Tab-separated table of C-alpha atoms in Angstrom:
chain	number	residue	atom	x	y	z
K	1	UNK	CA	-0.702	-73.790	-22.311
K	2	UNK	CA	0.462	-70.476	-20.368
K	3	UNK	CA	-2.701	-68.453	-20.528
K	4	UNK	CA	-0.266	-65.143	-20.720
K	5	UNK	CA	1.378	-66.428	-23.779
K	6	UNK	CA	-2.355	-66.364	-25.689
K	7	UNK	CA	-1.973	-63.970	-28.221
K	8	UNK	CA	-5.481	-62.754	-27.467
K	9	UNK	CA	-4.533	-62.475	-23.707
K	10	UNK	CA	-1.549	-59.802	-25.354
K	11	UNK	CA	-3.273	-57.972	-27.462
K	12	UNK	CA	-6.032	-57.488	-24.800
K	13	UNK	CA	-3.357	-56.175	-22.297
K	14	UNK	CA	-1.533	-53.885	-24.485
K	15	UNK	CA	-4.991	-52.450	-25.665
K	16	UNK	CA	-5.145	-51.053	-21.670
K	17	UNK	CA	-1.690	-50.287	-21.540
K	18	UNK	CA	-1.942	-48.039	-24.139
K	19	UNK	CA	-5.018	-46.543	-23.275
K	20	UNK	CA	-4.001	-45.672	-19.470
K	21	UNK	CA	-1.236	-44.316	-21.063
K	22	UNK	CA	-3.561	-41.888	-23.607
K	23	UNK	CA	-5.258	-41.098	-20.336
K	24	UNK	CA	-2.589	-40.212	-18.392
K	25	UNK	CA	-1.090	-38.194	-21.299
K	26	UNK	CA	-4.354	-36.275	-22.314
K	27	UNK	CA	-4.633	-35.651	-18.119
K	28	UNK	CA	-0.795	-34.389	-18.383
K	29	UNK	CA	-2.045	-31.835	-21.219
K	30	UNK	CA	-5.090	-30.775	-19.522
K	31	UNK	CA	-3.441	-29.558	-16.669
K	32	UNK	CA	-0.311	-28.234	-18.684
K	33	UNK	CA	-2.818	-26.301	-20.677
K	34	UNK	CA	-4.954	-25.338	-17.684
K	35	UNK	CA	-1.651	-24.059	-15.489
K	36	UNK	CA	-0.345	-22.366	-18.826
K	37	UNK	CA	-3.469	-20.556	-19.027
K	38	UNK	CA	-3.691	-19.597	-15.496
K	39	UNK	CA	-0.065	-18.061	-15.930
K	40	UNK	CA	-1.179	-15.643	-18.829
K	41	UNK	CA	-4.425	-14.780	-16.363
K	42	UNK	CA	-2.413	-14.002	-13.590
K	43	UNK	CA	0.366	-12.004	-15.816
K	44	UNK	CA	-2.603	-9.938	-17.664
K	45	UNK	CA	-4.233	-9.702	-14.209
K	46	UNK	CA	-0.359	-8.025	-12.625
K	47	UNK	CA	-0.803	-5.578	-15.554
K	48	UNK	CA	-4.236	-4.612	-14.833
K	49	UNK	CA	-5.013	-1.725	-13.040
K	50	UNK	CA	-8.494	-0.842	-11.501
K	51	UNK	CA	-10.216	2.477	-9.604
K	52	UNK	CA	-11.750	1.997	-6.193
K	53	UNK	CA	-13.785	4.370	-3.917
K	54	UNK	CA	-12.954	4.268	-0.254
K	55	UNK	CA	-13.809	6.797	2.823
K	56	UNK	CA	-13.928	9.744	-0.356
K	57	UNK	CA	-11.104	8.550	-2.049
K	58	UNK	CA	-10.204	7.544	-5.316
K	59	UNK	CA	-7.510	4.512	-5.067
K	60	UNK	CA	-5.584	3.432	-8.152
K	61	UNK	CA	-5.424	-0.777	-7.816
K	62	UNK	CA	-2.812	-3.318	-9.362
K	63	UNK	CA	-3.491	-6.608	-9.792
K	64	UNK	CA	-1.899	-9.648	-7.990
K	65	UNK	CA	0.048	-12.080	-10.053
K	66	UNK	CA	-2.776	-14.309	-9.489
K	67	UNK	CA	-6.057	-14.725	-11.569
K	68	UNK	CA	-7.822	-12.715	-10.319
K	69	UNK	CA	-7.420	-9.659	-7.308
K	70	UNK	CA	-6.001	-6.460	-6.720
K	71	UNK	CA	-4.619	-4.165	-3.757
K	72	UNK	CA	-3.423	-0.673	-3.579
K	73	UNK	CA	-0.821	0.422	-6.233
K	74	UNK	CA	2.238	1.291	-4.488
K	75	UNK	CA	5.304	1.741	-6.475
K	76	UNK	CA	8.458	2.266	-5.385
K	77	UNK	CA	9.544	5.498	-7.793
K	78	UNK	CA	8.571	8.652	-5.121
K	79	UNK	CA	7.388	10.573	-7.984
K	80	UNK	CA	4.966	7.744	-9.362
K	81	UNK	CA	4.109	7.679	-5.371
K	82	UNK	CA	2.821	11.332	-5.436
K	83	UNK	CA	1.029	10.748	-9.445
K	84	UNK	CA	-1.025	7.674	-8.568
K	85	UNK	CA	-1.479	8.724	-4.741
K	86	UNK	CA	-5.364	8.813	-3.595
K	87	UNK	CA	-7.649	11.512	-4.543
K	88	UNK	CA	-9.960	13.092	-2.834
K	89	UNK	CA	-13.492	13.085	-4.624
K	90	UNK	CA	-14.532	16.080	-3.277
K	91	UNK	CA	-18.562	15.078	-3.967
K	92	UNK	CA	-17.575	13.712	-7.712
K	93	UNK	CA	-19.315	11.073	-9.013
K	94	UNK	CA	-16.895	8.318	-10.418
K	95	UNK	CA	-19.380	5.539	-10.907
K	96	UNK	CA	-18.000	4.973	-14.227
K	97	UNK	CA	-14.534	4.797	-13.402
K	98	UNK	CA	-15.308	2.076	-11.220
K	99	UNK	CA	-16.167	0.255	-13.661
K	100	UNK	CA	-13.178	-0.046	-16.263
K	101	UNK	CA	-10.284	-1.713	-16.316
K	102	UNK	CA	-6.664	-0.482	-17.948
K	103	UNK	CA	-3.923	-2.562	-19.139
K	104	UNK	CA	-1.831	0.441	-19.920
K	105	UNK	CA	-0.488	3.173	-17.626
K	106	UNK	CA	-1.096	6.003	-20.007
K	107	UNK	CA	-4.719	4.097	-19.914
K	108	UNK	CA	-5.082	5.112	-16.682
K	109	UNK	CA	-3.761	8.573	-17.019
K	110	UNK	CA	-6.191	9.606	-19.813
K	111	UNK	CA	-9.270	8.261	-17.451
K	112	UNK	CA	-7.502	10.515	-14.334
K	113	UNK	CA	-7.468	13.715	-15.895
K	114	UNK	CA	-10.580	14.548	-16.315
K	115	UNK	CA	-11.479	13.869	-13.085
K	116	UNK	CA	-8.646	15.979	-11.907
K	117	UNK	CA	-9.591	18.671	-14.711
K	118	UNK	CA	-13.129	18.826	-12.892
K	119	UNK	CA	-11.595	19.375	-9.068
K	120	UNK	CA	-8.818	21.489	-10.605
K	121	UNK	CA	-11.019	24.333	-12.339
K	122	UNK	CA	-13.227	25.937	-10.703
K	123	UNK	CA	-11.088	26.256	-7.621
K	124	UNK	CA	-7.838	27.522	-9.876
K	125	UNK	CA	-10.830	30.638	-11.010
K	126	UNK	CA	-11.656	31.084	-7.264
K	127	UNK	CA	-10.366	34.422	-5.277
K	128	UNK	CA	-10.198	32.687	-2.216
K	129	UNK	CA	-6.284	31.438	-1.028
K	130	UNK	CA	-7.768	28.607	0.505
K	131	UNK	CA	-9.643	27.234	-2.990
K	132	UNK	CA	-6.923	28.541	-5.582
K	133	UNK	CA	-4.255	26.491	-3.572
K	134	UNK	CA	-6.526	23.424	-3.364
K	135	UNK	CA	-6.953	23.814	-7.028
K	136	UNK	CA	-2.909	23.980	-7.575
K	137	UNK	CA	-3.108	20.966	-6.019
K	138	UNK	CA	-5.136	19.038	-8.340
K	139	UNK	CA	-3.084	21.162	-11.159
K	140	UNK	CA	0.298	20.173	-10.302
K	141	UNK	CA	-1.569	16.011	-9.709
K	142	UNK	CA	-2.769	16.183	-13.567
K	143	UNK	CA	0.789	17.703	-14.456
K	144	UNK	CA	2.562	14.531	-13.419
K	145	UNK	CA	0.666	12.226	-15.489
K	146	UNK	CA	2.576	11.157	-18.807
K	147	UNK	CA	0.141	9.851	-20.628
K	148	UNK	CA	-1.846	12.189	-21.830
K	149	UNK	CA	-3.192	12.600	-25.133
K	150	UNK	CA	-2.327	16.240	-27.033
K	151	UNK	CA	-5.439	17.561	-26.377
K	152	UNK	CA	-5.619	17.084	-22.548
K	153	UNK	CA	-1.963	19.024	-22.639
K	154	UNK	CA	-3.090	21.476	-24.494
K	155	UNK	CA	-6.305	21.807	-21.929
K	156	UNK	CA	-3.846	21.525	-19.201
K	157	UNK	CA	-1.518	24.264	-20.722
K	158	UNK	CA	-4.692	26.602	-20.611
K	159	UNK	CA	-5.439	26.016	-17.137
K	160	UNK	CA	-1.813	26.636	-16.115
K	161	UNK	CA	-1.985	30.073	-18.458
K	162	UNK	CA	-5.222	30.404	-16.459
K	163	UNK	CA	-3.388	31.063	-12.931
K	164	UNK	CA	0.317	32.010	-13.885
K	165	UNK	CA	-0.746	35.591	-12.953
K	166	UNK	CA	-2.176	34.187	-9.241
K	167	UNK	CA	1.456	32.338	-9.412
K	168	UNK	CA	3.355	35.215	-10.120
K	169	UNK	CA	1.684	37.601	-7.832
K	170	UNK	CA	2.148	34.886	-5.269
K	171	UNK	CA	6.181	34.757	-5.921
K	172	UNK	CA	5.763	38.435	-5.562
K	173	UNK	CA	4.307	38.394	-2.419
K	174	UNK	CA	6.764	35.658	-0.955
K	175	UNK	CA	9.645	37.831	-2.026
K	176	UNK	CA	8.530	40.917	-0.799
K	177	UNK	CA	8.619	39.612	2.054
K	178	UNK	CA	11.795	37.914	2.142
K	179	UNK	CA	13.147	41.288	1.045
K	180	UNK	CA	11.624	43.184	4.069
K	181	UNK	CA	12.821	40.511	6.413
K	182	UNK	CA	16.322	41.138	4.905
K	183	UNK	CA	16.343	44.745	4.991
K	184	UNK	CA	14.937	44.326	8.797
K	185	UNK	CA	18.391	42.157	9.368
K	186	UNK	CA	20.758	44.410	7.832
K	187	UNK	CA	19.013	47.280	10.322
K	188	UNK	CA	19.465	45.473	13.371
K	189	UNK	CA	23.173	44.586	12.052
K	190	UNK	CA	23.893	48.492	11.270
K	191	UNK	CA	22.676	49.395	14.325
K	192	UNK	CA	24.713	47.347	16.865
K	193	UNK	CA	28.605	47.407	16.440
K	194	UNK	CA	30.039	44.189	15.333
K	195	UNK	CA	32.513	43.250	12.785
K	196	UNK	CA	29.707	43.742	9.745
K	197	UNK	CA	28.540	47.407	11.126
K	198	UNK	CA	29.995	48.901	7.807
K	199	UNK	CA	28.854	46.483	5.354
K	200	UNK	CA	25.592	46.221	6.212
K	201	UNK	CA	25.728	50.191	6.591
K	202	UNK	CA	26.866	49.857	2.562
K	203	UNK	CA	23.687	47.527	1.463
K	204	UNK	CA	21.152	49.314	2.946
K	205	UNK	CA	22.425	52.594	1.355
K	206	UNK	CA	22.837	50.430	-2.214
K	207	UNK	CA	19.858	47.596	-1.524
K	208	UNK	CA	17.470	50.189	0.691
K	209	UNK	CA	15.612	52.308	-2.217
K	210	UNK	CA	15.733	48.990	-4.666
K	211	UNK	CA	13.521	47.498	-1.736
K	212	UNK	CA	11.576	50.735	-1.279
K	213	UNK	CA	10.643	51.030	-4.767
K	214	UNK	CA	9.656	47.278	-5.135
K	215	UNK	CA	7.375	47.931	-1.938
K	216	UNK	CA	5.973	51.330	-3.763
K	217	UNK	CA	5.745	49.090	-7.070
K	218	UNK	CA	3.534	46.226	-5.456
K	219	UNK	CA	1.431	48.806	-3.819
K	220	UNK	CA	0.526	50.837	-6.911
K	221	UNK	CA	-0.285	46.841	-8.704
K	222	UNK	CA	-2.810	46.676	-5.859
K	223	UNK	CA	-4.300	49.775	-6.104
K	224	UNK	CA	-4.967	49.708	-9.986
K	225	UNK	CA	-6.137	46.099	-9.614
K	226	UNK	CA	-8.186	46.628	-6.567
K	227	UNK	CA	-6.476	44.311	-4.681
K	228	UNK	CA	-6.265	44.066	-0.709
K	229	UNK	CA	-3.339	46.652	0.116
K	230	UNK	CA	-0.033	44.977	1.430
K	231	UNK	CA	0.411	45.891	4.902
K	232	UNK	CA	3.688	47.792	5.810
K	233	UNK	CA	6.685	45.869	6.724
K	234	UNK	CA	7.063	46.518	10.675
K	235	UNK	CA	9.123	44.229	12.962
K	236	UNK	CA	7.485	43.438	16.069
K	237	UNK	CA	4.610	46.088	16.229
K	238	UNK	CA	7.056	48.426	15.852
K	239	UNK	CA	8.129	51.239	13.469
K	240	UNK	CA	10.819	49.924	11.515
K	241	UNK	CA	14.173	52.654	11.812
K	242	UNK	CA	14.912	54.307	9.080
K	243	UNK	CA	18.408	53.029	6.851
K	244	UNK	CA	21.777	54.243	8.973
K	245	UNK	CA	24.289	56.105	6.412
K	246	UNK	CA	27.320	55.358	5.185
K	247	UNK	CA	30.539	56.143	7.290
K	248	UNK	CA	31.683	59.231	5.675
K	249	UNK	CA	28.599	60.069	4.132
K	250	UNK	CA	27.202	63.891	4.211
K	251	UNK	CA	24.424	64.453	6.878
K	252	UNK	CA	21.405	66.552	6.267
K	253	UNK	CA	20.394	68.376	9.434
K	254	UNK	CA	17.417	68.504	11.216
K	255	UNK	CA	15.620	71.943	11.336
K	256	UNK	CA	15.555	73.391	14.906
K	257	UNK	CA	12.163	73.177	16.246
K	258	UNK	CA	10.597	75.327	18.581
K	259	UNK	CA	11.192	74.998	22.623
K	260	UNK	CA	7.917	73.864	24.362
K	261	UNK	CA	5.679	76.861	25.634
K	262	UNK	CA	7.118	79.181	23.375
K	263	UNK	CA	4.575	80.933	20.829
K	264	UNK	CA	5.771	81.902	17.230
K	265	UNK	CA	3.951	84.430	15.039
K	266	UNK	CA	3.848	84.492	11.350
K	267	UNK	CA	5.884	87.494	11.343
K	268	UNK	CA	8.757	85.271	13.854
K	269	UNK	CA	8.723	82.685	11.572
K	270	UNK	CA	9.949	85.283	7.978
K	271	UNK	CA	13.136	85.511	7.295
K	272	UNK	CA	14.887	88.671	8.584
K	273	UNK	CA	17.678	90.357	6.474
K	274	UNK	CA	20.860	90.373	8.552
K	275	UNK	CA	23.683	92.474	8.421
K	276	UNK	CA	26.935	93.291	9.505
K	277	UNK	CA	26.336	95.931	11.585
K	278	UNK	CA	22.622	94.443	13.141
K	279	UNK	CA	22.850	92.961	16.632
K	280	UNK	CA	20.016	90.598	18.001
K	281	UNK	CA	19.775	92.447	21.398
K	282	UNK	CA	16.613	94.635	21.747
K	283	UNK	CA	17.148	98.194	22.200
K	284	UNK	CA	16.869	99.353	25.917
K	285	UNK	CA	14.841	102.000	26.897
């Protein structure tokens, strides 16, 4: 008798046939389950974003579509560039920041503000150009962060109320000058003859006291404030020339002054009546 053909022989065969095959199938799940899992990992990693301190810098991380890891956020939008850009620590302690992790974007802005709040006040209250423009700095960094909660806006609202005067006195400043380079321009071009002589002749006489009185205007702001004077507008050292007239305009004329080595008295100087009949010519003896 076949010894394959004993029913005992079968049933002992397909008993390890089917069990191989539970083996190999519980195998295939494990590792279906274990590669599904590491999927999920690596997409919640590639959402994760971490803070890391290197040579006084504060470097936004994204993880890798991996497991685990991260490098150096870089996106590819310039203005979420500039936002999420290193920061320098300027001596702040950011031990904690190190030490939490953000699924979210707006996550991460609510954790950067403050520390942008902290290198963005005290130098915005500072007198000193150097400090108040390292402090805009910081201030315009926490502006482009979108996901803030109200009350951070509202904190960074103040702060902007805070140096809108420094701002506008700054503007001030920038066009001042831009106005005195202009009017310096339209001198040189009234001066020379060329094909624009006339019209420049006709905006200094229109644009000239405008420019004066904004220059008079500034100066009395710095006086009542205390402020460093502006310094007169001169081109080159030199004296600027005073504002050419109009063609056609009425001249004023100079009054005669007095040839060198001659003396006047007080009683030269009074007017004299003068007549018809008087002559200038001293009587001979």
């Amino acid at each position: 008798m076949n010894p394959m053909m004993n029913p005992q022989n079968r049933q002992s065969f397909g008993r390890r046939a089917t069990s191989a095959f539970t083996r190999l199938l519980v195998t295939l799940l494990i590792l279906g389950l274990g590669g599904a899992v590491a999927f999920l990992l690596a997409q919640l990693n590639a959402r994760t974003f971490t803070l890391a301190q290197d040579n006084g810098q504060l470097v936004v991380m994204k993880g890798r579509m991996l497991p685990m890891g991260a490098v150096p956020f870089r996106p590819g939008d310039p203005r979420l560039a500039d936002t999420y850009a290193p920061v320098p620590l300027e001596g702040q302690d950011v031990s904690s920041l190190l030490e939490q992790k953000f699924t979210e974007r707006d996550e991460l802005d609510r954790a950067l503000f403050p520390l942008l709040e902290s290198l963005a006040r005290p130098r915005v209250l500072s007198d000193e150009p150097a400090k108040l423009e390292k402090g805009l700095y910081y201030l315009r960094r926490a502006e482009l962060l979108s996901g803030l909660t109200e009350e951070q806006r509202r904190t960074l609202e103040t702060m902007k109320a805070d140096v809108a005067f420094f701002q506008a006195r700054q503007k001030l400043e920038e066009a001042r000058r831009d106005v005195t380079e202009a009017m310096a321009q339209l001198k040189l071009a009234a001066e020379s003859r060329n094909r624009n002589t006339q019209r420049a002749n006709q905006l200094l006489t229109s644009v000239g006291p405008a420019a004066q009185a904004l220059e008079k205007a500034l100066r009395a702001v710095d006086a009542s404030l205390g402020e460093t004077p502006i310094p007169p507008p001169a081109s080159e050292g030199q004296q600027a020339a005073p504002p050419q007239p109009a063609p056609g305009a009425p001249t004023t004329p100079e009054a005669p002054q007095p040839a060198q080595g001659v003396r006047t008295s007080d009683s030269e100087t009074q007017e004299r009546p003068t007549g018809t009949g008087q002559s200038g010519a001293s009587p001979t003896r």
